[in-house]
Amino acid sequence: MVASTAESAAAAHARLSAVAEAIPFLSGSNARPGPIDVLDVEPIDGEISSGGQPVELLTALIRESRGDMLWLRPDQFREPREDAMAHLVGEA
């Protein structure tokens, strides 16, 4: 049973390593909706922020930014930040 679990873990590690190696090559520029799915496509004006403290970073961005905000950073909704983020999103 231990050997089987070790083999499974090794296979999962290999798959995750392959995904990690592929991430730098991913690009949103190739992801487009079909021509009948949209009326118009416009360039996005924005920035990418990384690092830092997610609650403080997102608080500043939400309170000081104009327009729409989209983010992909799952750690802002993990404990102990979840309550602070729920309050901030509710406030906004």
PDB file of N, CA and C in Angstrom:
ATOM      1  N   MET A   1       0.818  -1.185   0.000  1.00  0.00           N
ATOM      2  CA  MET A   1       0.000   0.000   0.000  1.00  0.00           C
ATOM      3  C   MET A   1       0.876   1.268   0.000  1.00  0.00           C
ATOM      4  N   VAL A   2       1.945   1.242   0.774  1.00  0.00           N
ATOM      5  CA  VAL A   2       2.847   2.394   0.807  1.00  0.00           C
ATOM      6  C   VAL A   2       3.509   2.585  -0.553  1.00  0.00           C
ATOM      7  N   ALA A   3       3.928   1.479  -1.169  1.00  0.00           N
ATOM      8  CA  ALA A   3       4.557   1.566  -2.491  1.00  0.00           C
ATOM      9  C   ALA A   3       3.580   2.127  -3.521  1.00  0.00           C
ATOM     10  N   SER A   4       2.325   1.695  -3.460  1.00  0.00           N
ATOM     11  CA  SER A   4       1.307   2.193  -4.381  1.00  0.00           C
ATOM     12  C   SER A   4       1.067   3.688  -4.177  1.00  0.00           C
ATOM     13  N   THR A   5       1.023   4.109  -2.923  1.00  0.00           N
ATOM     14  CA  THR A   5       0.842   5.528  -2.618  1.00  0.00           C
ATOM     15  C   THR A   5       2.038   6.337  -3.094  1.00  0.00           C
ATOM     16  N   ALA A   6       3.230   5.816  -2.923  1.00  0.00           N
ATOM     17  CA  ALA A   6       4.435   6.501  -3.387  1.00  0.00           C
ATOM     18  C   ALA A   6       4.428   6.648  -4.906  1.00  0.00           C
ATOM     19  N   GLU A   7       4.004   5.612  -5.618  1.00  0.00           N
ATOM     20  CA  GLU A   7       3.925   5.692  -7.079  1.00  0.00           C
ATOM     21  C   GLU A   7       2.897   6.738  -7.507  1.00  0.00           C
ATOM     22  N   SER A   8       1.767   6.763  -6.829  1.00  0.00           N
ATOM     23  CA  SER A   8       0.733   7.746  -7.139  1.00  0.00           C
ATOM     24  C   SER A   8       1.234   9.167  -6.877  1.00  0.00           C
ATOM     25  N   ALA A   9       1.937   9.345  -5.765  1.00  0.00           N
ATOM     26  CA  ALA A   9       2.485  10.666  -5.442  1.00  0.00           C
ATOM     27  C   ALA A   9       3.531  11.079  -6.469  1.00  0.00           C
ATOM     28  N   ALA A  10       4.350  10.146  -6.904  1.00  0.00           N
ATOM     29  CA  ALA A  10       5.369  10.452  -7.910  1.00  0.00           C
ATOM     30  C   ALA A  10       4.723  10.836  -9.234  1.00  0.00           C
ATOM     31  N   ALA A  11       3.657  10.151  -9.612  1.00  0.00           N
ATOM     32  CA  ALA A  11       2.957  10.477 -10.856  1.00  0.00           C
ATOM     33  C   ALA A  11       2.322  11.859 -10.758  1.00  0.00           C
ATOM     34  N   ALA A  12       1.715  12.174  -9.608  1.00  0.00           N
ATOM     35  CA  ALA A  12       1.117  13.497  -9.411  1.00  0.00           C
ATOM     36  C   ALA A  12       2.200  14.566  -9.448  1.00  0.00           C
ATOM     37  N   HIS A  13       3.333  14.296  -8.844  1.00  0.00           N
ATOM     38  CA  HIS A  13       4.448  15.251  -8.862  1.00  0.00           C
ATOM     39  C   HIS A  13       4.902  15.520 -10.292  1.00  0.00           C
ATOM     40  N   ALA A  14       5.003  14.480 -11.092  1.00  0.00           N
ATOM     41  CA  ALA A  14       5.432  14.641 -12.482  1.00  0.00           C
ATOM     42  C   ALA A  14       4.431  15.485 -13.265  1.00  0.00           C
ATOM     43  N   ARG A  15       3.134  15.244 -13.049  1.00  0.00           N
ATOM     44  CA  ARG A  15       2.109  16.028 -13.749  1.00  0.00           C
ATOM     45  C   ARG A  15       2.148  17.489 -13.315  1.00  0.00           C
ATOM     46  N   LEU A  16       2.296  17.727 -12.015  1.00  0.00           N
ATOM     47  CA  LEU A  16       2.367  19.101 -11.519  1.00  0.00           C
ATOM     48  C   LEU A  16       3.619  19.811 -12.019  1.00  0.00           C
ATOM     49  N   SER A  17       4.717  19.102 -12.099  1.00  0.00           N
ATOM     50  CA  SER A  17       5.943  19.701 -12.627  1.00  0.00           C
ATOM     51  C   SER A  17       5.760  20.105 -14.084  1.00  0.00           C
ATOM     52  N   ALA A  18       5.076  19.265 -14.857  1.00  0.00           N
ATOM     53  CA  ALA A  18       4.807  19.588 -16.261  1.00  0.00           C
ATOM     54  C   ALA A  18       3.926  20.830 -16.371  1.00  0.00           C
ATOM     55  N   VAL A  19       2.929  20.941 -15.509  1.00  0.00           N
ATOM     56  CA  VAL A  19       2.066  22.128 -15.514  1.00  0.00           C
ATOM     57  C   VAL A  19       2.884  23.359 -15.151  1.00  0.00           C
ATOM     58  N   ALA A  20       3.713  23.251 -14.122  1.00  0.00           N
ATOM     59  CA  ALA A  20       4.539  24.386 -13.700  1.00  0.00           C
ATOM     60  C   ALA A  20       5.459  24.849 -14.828  1.00  0.00           C
ATOM     61  N   GLU A  21       5.998  23.929 -15.585  1.00  0.00           N
ATOM     62  CA  GLU A  21       6.875  24.283 -16.698  1.00  0.00           C
ATOM     63  C   GLU A  21       6.102  24.959 -17.824  1.00  0.00           C
ATOM     64  N   ALA A  22       4.822  24.637 -17.975  1.00  0.00           N
ATOM     65  CA  ALA A  22       4.014  25.198 -19.063  1.00  0.00           C
ATOM     66  C   ALA A  22       3.480  26.590 -18.753  1.00  0.00           C
ATOM     67  N   ILE A  23       3.339  26.939 -17.482  1.00  0.00           N
ATOM     68  CA  ILE A  23       2.710  28.202 -17.099  1.00  0.00           C
ATOM     69  C   ILE A  23       3.340  29.425 -17.754  1.00  0.00           C
ATOM     70  N   PRO A  24       4.659  29.544 -17.830  1.00  0.00           N
ATOM     71  CA  PRO A  24       5.222  30.748 -18.473  1.00  0.00           C
ATOM     72  C   PRO A  24       4.815  30.912 -19.939  1.00  0.00           C
ATOM     73  N   PHE A  25       4.372  29.838 -20.576  1.00  0.00           N
ATOM     74  CA  PHE A  25       4.025  29.900 -21.993  1.00  0.00           C
ATOM     75  C   PHE A  25       2.541  30.177 -22.233  1.00  0.00           C
ATOM     76  N   LEU A  26       1.762  30.258 -21.167  1.00  0.00           N
ATOM     77  CA  LEU A  26       0.341  30.529 -21.323  1.00  0.00           C
ATOM     78  C   LEU A  26       0.132  32.008 -21.588  1.00  0.00           C
ATOM     79  N   SER A  27      -0.806  32.307 -22.421  1.00  0.00           N
ATOM     80  CA  SER A  27      -1.074  33.707 -22.755  1.00  0.00           C
ATOM     81  C   SER A  27      -2.556  33.880 -23.016  1.00  0.00           C
ATOM     82  N   GLY A  28      -3.117  34.931 -22.459  1.00  0.00           N
ATOM     83  CA  GLY A  28      -4.518  35.220 -22.676  1.00  0.00           C
ATOM     84  C   GLY A  28      -4.792  35.757 -24.070  1.00  0.00           C
ATOM     85  N   SER A  29      -3.748  36.144 -24.801  1.00  0.00           N
ATOM     86  CA  SER A  29      -3.963  36.747 -26.120  1.00  0.00           C
ATOM     87  C   SER A  29      -4.558  35.767 -27.116  1.00  0.00           C
ATOM     88  N   ASN A  30      -4.395  34.484 -26.895  1.00  0.00           N
ATOM     89  CA  ASN A  30      -4.952  33.492 -27.806  1.00  0.00           C
ATOM     90  C   ASN A  30      -6.358  33.070 -27.407  1.00  0.00           C
ATOM     91  N   ALA A  31      -6.801  33.469 -26.224  1.00  0.00           N
ATOM     92  CA  ALA A  31      -8.132  33.092 -25.761  1.00  0.00           C
ATOM     93  C   ALA A  31      -9.123  34.151 -26.216  1.00  0.00           C
ATOM     94  N   ARG A  32      -9.865  33.856 -27.226  1.00  0.00           N
ATOM     95  CA  ARG A  32     -10.813  34.809 -27.777  1.00  0.00           C
ATOM     96  C   ARG A  32     -12.192  34.150 -27.892  1.00  0.00           C
ATOM     97  N   PRO A  33     -13.247  34.930 -27.638  1.00  0.00           N
ATOM     98  CA  PRO A  33     -14.585  34.402 -27.876  1.00  0.00           C
ATOM     99  C   PRO A  33     -14.833  34.309 -29.375  1.00  0.00           C
ATOM    100  N   GLY A  34     -15.804  33.528 -29.737  1.00  0.00           N
ATOM    101  CA  GLY A  34     -16.153  33.396 -31.146  1.00  0.00           C
ATOM    102  C   GLY A  34     -16.723  34.696 -31.687  1.00  0.00           C
ATOM    103  N   PRO A  35     -16.652  34.917 -32.996  1.00  0.00           N
ATOM    104  CA  PRO A  35     -17.104  36.180 -33.579  1.00  0.00           C
ATOM    105  C   PRO A  35     -18.587  36.478 -33.327  1.00  0.00           C
ATOM    106  N   ILE A  36     -19.399  35.467 -33.160  1.00  0.00           N
ATOM    107  CA  ILE A  36     -20.829  35.714 -32.917  1.00  0.00           C
ATOM    108  C   ILE A  36     -21.131  35.903 -31.435  1.00  0.00           C
ATOM    109  N   ASP A  37     -20.125  35.718 -30.572  1.00  0.00           N
ATOM    110  CA  ASP A  37     -20.339  35.808 -29.128  1.00  0.00           C
ATOM    111  C   ASP A  37     -20.155  37.211 -28.563  1.00  0.00           C
ATOM    112  N   VAL A  38     -19.561  38.126 -29.323  1.00  0.00           N
ATOM    113  CA  VAL A  38     -19.310  39.487 -28.832  1.00  0.00           C
ATOM    114  C   VAL A  38     -19.690  40.506 -29.898  1.00  0.00           C
ATOM    115  N   LEU A  39     -19.963  41.729 -29.440  1.00  0.00           N
ATOM    116  CA  LEU A  39     -20.258  42.810 -30.375  1.00  0.00           C
ATOM    117  C   LEU A  39     -19.003  43.587 -30.738  1.00  0.00           C
ATOM    118  N   ASP A  40     -18.091  43.735 -29.767  1.00  0.00           N
ATOM    119  CA  ASP A  40     -16.900  44.538 -29.996  1.00  0.00           C
ATOM    120  C   ASP A  40     -15.793  44.053 -29.068  1.00  0.00           C
ATOM    121  N   VAL A  41     -14.558  44.154 -29.499  1.00  0.00           N
ATOM    122  CA  VAL A  41     -13.402  43.803 -28.681  1.00  0.00           C
ATOM    123  C   VAL A  41     -12.529  45.032 -28.564  1.00  0.00           C
ATOM    124  N   GLU A  42     -12.199  45.422 -27.329  1.00  0.00           N
ATOM    125  CA  GLU A  42     -11.361  46.584 -27.089  1.00  0.00           C
ATOM    126  C   GLU A  42     -10.151  46.172 -26.272  1.00  0.00           C
ATOM    127  N   PRO A  43      -9.027  46.870 -26.414  1.00  0.00           N
ATOM    128  CA  PRO A  43      -7.858  46.547 -25.593  1.00  0.00           C
ATOM    129  C   PRO A  43      -8.131  46.863 -24.123  1.00  0.00           C
ATOM    130  N   ILE A  44      -7.451  46.170 -23.252  1.00  0.00           N
ATOM    131  CA  ILE A  44      -7.612  46.358 -21.816  1.00  0.00           C
ATOM    132  C   ILE A  44      -6.539  47.307 -21.317  1.00  0.00           C
ATOM    133  N   ASP A  45      -6.953  48.278 -20.527  1.00  0.00           N
ATOM    134  CA  ASP A  45      -6.009  49.180 -19.882  1.00  0.00           C
ATOM    135  C   ASP A  45      -5.895  48.708 -18.438  1.00  0.00           C
ATOM    136  N   GLY A  46      -4.748  48.256 -18.031  1.00  0.00           N
ATOM    137  CA  GLY A  46      -4.637  47.755 -16.671  1.00  0.00           C
ATOM    138  C   GLY A  46      -3.204  47.502 -16.275  1.00  0.00           C
ATOM    139  N   GLU A  47      -3.072  46.837 -15.157  1.00  0.00           N
ATOM    140  CA  GLU A  47      -1.752  46.519 -14.639  1.00  0.00           C
ATOM    141  C   GLU A  47      -1.823  45.193 -13.899  1.00  0.00           C
ATOM    142  N   ILE A  48      -0.685  44.623 -13.684  1.00  0.00           N
ATOM    143  CA  ILE A  48      -0.569  43.403 -12.901  1.00  0.00           C
ATOM    144  C   ILE A  48       0.221  43.740 -11.652  1.00  0.00           C
ATOM    145  N   SER A  49      -0.340  43.426 -10.495  1.00  0.00           N
ATOM    146  CA  SER A  49       0.335  43.631  -9.214  1.00  0.00           C
ATOM    147  C   SER A  49       0.540  42.282  -8.564  1.00  0.00           C
ATOM    148  N   SER A  50       1.689  42.081  -7.974  1.00  0.00           N
ATOM    149  CA  SER A  50       1.948  40.806  -7.312  1.00  0.00           C
ATOM    150  C   SER A  50       2.759  41.056  -6.056  1.00  0.00           C
ATOM    151  N   GLY A  51       2.801  40.041  -5.214  1.00  0.00           N
ATOM    152  CA  GLY A  51       3.543  40.142  -3.969  1.00  0.00           C
ATOM    153  C   GLY A  51       2.793  40.953  -2.947  1.00  0.00           C
ATOM    154  N   GLY A  52       3.449  41.296  -1.886  1.00  0.00           N
ATOM    155  CA  GLY A  52       2.834  42.124  -0.855  1.00  0.00           C
ATOM    156  C   GLY A  52       1.791  41.393  -0.033  1.00  0.00           C
ATOM    157  N   GLN A  53       1.055  42.175   0.697  1.00  0.00           N
ATOM    158  CA  GLN A  53      -0.011  41.654   1.541  1.00  0.00           C
ATOM    159  C   GLN A  53      -1.323  41.797   0.769  1.00  0.00           C
ATOM    160  N   PRO A  54      -2.016  40.701   0.467  1.00  0.00           N
ATOM    161  CA  PRO A  54      -3.180  40.786  -0.416  1.00  0.00           C
ATOM    162  C   PRO A  54      -4.306  41.670   0.103  1.00  0.00           C
ATOM    163  N   VAL A  55      -4.596  41.647   1.390  1.00  0.00           N
ATOM    164  CA  VAL A  55      -5.691  42.474   1.904  1.00  0.00           C
ATOM    165  C   VAL A  55      -5.354  43.949   1.751  1.00  0.00           C
ATOM    166  N   GLU A  56      -4.151  44.345   2.127  1.00  0.00           N
ATOM    167  CA  GLU A  56      -3.753  45.738   2.006  1.00  0.00           C
ATOM    168  C   GLU A  56      -3.689  46.173   0.541  1.00  0.00           C
ATOM    169  N   LEU A  57      -3.135  45.337  -0.303  1.00  0.00           N
ATOM    170  CA  LEU A  57      -3.033  45.643  -1.721  1.00  0.00           C
ATOM    171  C   LEU A  57      -4.410  45.813  -2.342  1.00  0.00           C
ATOM    172  N   LEU A  58      -5.295  44.855  -2.102  1.00  0.00           N
ATOM    173  CA  LEU A  58      -6.628  44.936  -2.694  1.00  0.00           C
ATOM    174  C   LEU A  58      -7.452  46.061  -2.089  1.00  0.00           C
ATOM    175  N   THR A  59      -7.276  46.333  -0.795  1.00  0.00           N
ATOM    176  CA  THR A  59      -7.988  47.457  -0.178  1.00  0.00           C
ATOM    177  C   THR A  59      -7.614  48.756  -0.883  1.00  0.00           C
ATOM    178  N   ALA A  60      -6.327  48.983  -1.070  1.00  0.00           N
ATOM    179  CA  ALA A  60      -5.880  50.204  -1.751  1.00  0.00           C
ATOM    180  C   ALA A  60      -6.388  50.255  -3.180  1.00  0.00           C
ATOM    181  N   LEU A  61      -6.306  49.147  -3.889  1.00  0.00           N
ATOM    182  CA  LEU A  61      -6.750  49.142  -5.276  1.00  0.00           C
ATOM    183  C   LEU A  61      -8.255  49.376  -5.382  1.00  0.00           C
ATOM    184  N   ILE A  62      -9.035  48.732  -4.527  1.00  0.00           N
ATOM    185  CA  ILE A  62     -10.497  48.888  -4.573  1.00  0.00           C
ATOM    186  C   ILE A  62     -10.898  50.313  -4.227  1.00  0.00           C
ATOM    187  N   ARG A  63     -10.306  50.871  -3.205  1.00  0.00           N
ATOM    188  CA  ARG A  63     -10.695  52.213  -2.759  1.00  0.00           C
ATOM    189  C   ARG A  63     -10.187  53.321  -3.672  1.00  0.00           C
ATOM    190  N   GLU A  64      -9.069  53.116  -4.340  1.00  0.00           N
ATOM    191  CA  GLU A  64      -8.462  54.191  -5.112  1.00  0.00           C
ATOM    192  C   GLU A  64      -8.628  54.045  -6.620  1.00  0.00           C
ATOM    193  N   SER A  65      -9.117  52.907  -7.085  1.00  0.00           N
ATOM    194  CA  SER A  65      -9.205  52.677  -8.528  1.00  0.00           C
ATOM    195  C   SER A  65     -10.538  53.144  -9.082  1.00  0.00           C
ATOM    196  N   ARG A  66     -10.507  53.468 -10.356  1.00  0.00           N
ATOM    197  CA  ARG A  66     -11.732  53.775 -11.081  1.00  0.00           C
ATOM    198  C   ARG A  66     -11.977  52.618 -12.036  1.00  0.00           C
ATOM    199  N   GLY A  67     -13.218  52.362 -12.313  1.00  0.00           N
ATOM    200  CA  GLY A  67     -13.542  51.319 -13.279  1.00  0.00           C
ATOM    201  C   GLY A  67     -13.656  49.953 -12.632  1.00  0.00           C
ATOM    202  N   ASP A  68     -13.594  48.944 -13.455  1.00  0.00           N
ATOM    203  CA  ASP A  68     -13.769  47.569 -13.005  1.00  0.00           C
ATOM    204  C   ASP A  68     -12.453  46.984 -12.529  1.00  0.00           C
ATOM    205  N   MET A  69     -12.557  46.057 -11.596  1.00  0.00           N
ATOM    206  CA  MET A  69     -11.376  45.328 -11.120  1.00  0.00           C
ATOM    207  C   MET A  69     -11.629  43.841 -11.236  1.00  0.00           C
ATOM    208  N   LEU A  70     -10.643  43.150 -11.734  1.00  0.00           N
ATOM    209  CA  LEU A  70     -10.666  41.693 -11.782  1.00  0.00           C
ATOM    210  C   LEU A  70      -9.381  41.214 -11.135  1.00  0.00           C
ATOM    211  N   TRP A  71      -9.459  40.145 -10.358  1.00  0.00           N
ATOM    212  CA  TRP A  71      -8.228  39.636  -9.780  1.00  0.00           C
ATOM    213  C   TRP A  71      -8.269  38.131  -9.677  1.00  0.00           C
ATOM    214  N   LEU A  72      -7.113  37.565  -9.729  1.00  0.00           N
ATOM    215  CA  LEU A  72      -6.925  36.126  -9.582  1.00  0.00           C
ATOM    216  C   LEU A  72      -5.833  35.938  -8.545  1.00  0.00           C
ATOM    217  N   ARG A  73      -6.261  35.819  -7.320  1.00  0.00           N
ATOM    218  CA  ARG A  73      -5.319  35.601  -6.236  1.00  0.00           C
ATOM    219  C   ARG A  73      -6.110  34.915  -5.132  1.00  0.00           C
ATOM    220  N   PRO A  74      -6.135  33.621  -5.120  1.00  0.00           N
ATOM    221  CA  PRO A  74      -7.012  32.918  -4.180  1.00  0.00           C
ATOM    222  C   PRO A  74      -6.654  33.087  -2.716  1.00  0.00           C
ATOM    223  N   ASP A  75      -5.454  33.518  -2.395  1.00  0.00           N
ATOM    224  CA  ASP A  75      -5.080  33.577  -0.987  1.00  0.00           C
ATOM    225  C   ASP A  75      -5.779  34.686  -0.218  1.00  0.00           C
ATOM    226  N   GLN A  76      -6.408  35.663  -0.887  1.00  0.00           N
ATOM    227  CA  GLN A  76      -7.088  36.704  -0.129  1.00  0.00           C
ATOM    228  C   GLN A  76      -8.347  36.174   0.558  1.00  0.00           C
ATOM    229  N   PHE A  77      -8.837  35.016   0.138  1.00  0.00           N
ATOM    230  CA  PHE A  77     -10.023  34.461   0.768  1.00  0.00           C
ATOM    231  C   PHE A  77      -9.695  33.274   1.673  1.00  0.00           C
ATOM    232  N   ARG A  78      -8.461  33.148   2.080  1.00  0.00           N
ATOM    233  CA  ARG A  78      -8.062  32.124   3.051  1.00  0.00           C
ATOM    234  C   ARG A  78      -7.984  32.764   4.423  1.00  0.00           C
ATOM    235  N   GLU A  79      -8.198  31.958   5.440  1.00  0.00           N
ATOM    236  CA  GLU A  79      -8.071  32.459   6.815  1.00  0.00           C
ATOM    237  C   GLU A  79      -6.649  32.954   7.032  1.00  0.00           C
ATOM    238  N   PRO A  80      -6.398  33.984   7.735  1.00  0.00           N
ATOM    239  CA  PRO A  80      -7.301  34.836   8.494  1.00  0.00           C
ATOM    240  C   PRO A  80      -7.817  36.017   7.687  1.00  0.00           C
ATOM    241  N   ARG A  81      -7.529  36.080   6.391  1.00  0.00           N
ATOM    242  CA  ARG A  81      -7.884  37.241   5.580  1.00  0.00           C
ATOM    243  C   ARG A  81      -9.337  37.245   5.129  1.00  0.00           C
ATOM    244  N   GLU A  82      -9.989  36.098   5.184  1.00  0.00           N
ATOM    245  CA  GLU A  82     -11.324  35.959   4.608  1.00  0.00           C
ATOM    246  C   GLU A  82     -12.313  36.985   5.154  1.00  0.00           C
ATOM    247  N   ASP A  83     -12.350  37.196   6.466  1.00  0.00           N
ATOM    248  CA  ASP A  83     -13.287  38.155   7.054  1.00  0.00           C
ATOM    249  C   ASP A  83     -13.007  39.576   6.589  1.00  0.00           C
ATOM    250  N   ALA A  84     -11.732  39.947   6.527  1.00  0.00           N
ATOM    251  CA  ALA A  84     -11.376  41.300   6.079  1.00  0.00           C
ATOM    252  C   ALA A  84     -11.779  41.495   4.626  1.00  0.00           C
ATOM    253  N   MET A  85     -11.565  40.495   3.797  1.00  0.00           N
ATOM    254  CA  MET A  85     -11.925  40.622   2.388  1.00  0.00           C
ATOM    255  C   MET A  85     -13.444  40.650   2.204  1.00  0.00           C
ATOM    256  N   ALA A  86     -14.165  39.846   2.951  1.00  0.00           N
ATOM    257  CA  ALA A  86     -15.631  39.859   2.847  1.00  0.00           C
ATOM    258  C   ALA A  86     -16.165  41.233   3.220  1.00  0.00           C
ATOM    259  N   HIS A  87     -15.614  41.843   4.259  1.00  0.00           N
ATOM    260  CA  HIS A  87     -16.027  43.191   4.668  1.00  0.00           C
ATOM    261  C   HIS A  87     -15.704  44.203   3.567  1.00  0.00           C
ATOM    262  N   LEU A  88     -14.494  44.132   3.023  1.00  0.00           N
ATOM    263  CA  LEU A  88     -14.074  45.069   1.980  1.00  0.00           C
ATOM    264  C   LEU A  88     -14.936  44.955   0.734  1.00  0.00           C
ATOM    265  N   VAL A  89     -15.204  43.737   0.291  1.00  0.00           N
ATOM    266  CA  VAL A  89     -16.025  43.530  -0.902  1.00  0.00           C
ATOM    267  C   VAL A  89     -17.447  44.006  -0.641  1.00  0.00           C
ATOM    268  N   GLY A  90     -17.977  43.746   0.548  1.00  0.00           N
ATOM    269  CA  GLY A  90     -19.304  44.232   0.912  1.00  0.00           C
ATOM    270  C   GLY A  90     -19.363  45.744   0.940  1.00  0.00           C
ATOM    271  N   GLU A  91     -18.314  46.373   1.433  1.00  0.00           N
ATOM    272  CA  GLU A  91     -18.225  47.827   1.462  1.00  0.00           C
ATOM    273  C   GLU A  91     -18.223  48.424   0.068  1.00  0.00           C
ATOM    274  N   ALA A  92     -17.493  47.768  -0.839  1.00  0.00           N
ATOM    275  CA  ALA A  92     -17.382  48.270  -2.214  1.00  0.00           C
ATOM    276  C   ALA A  92     -18.701  48.102  -2.937  1.00  0.00           C
TER     277      ALA A  92
END
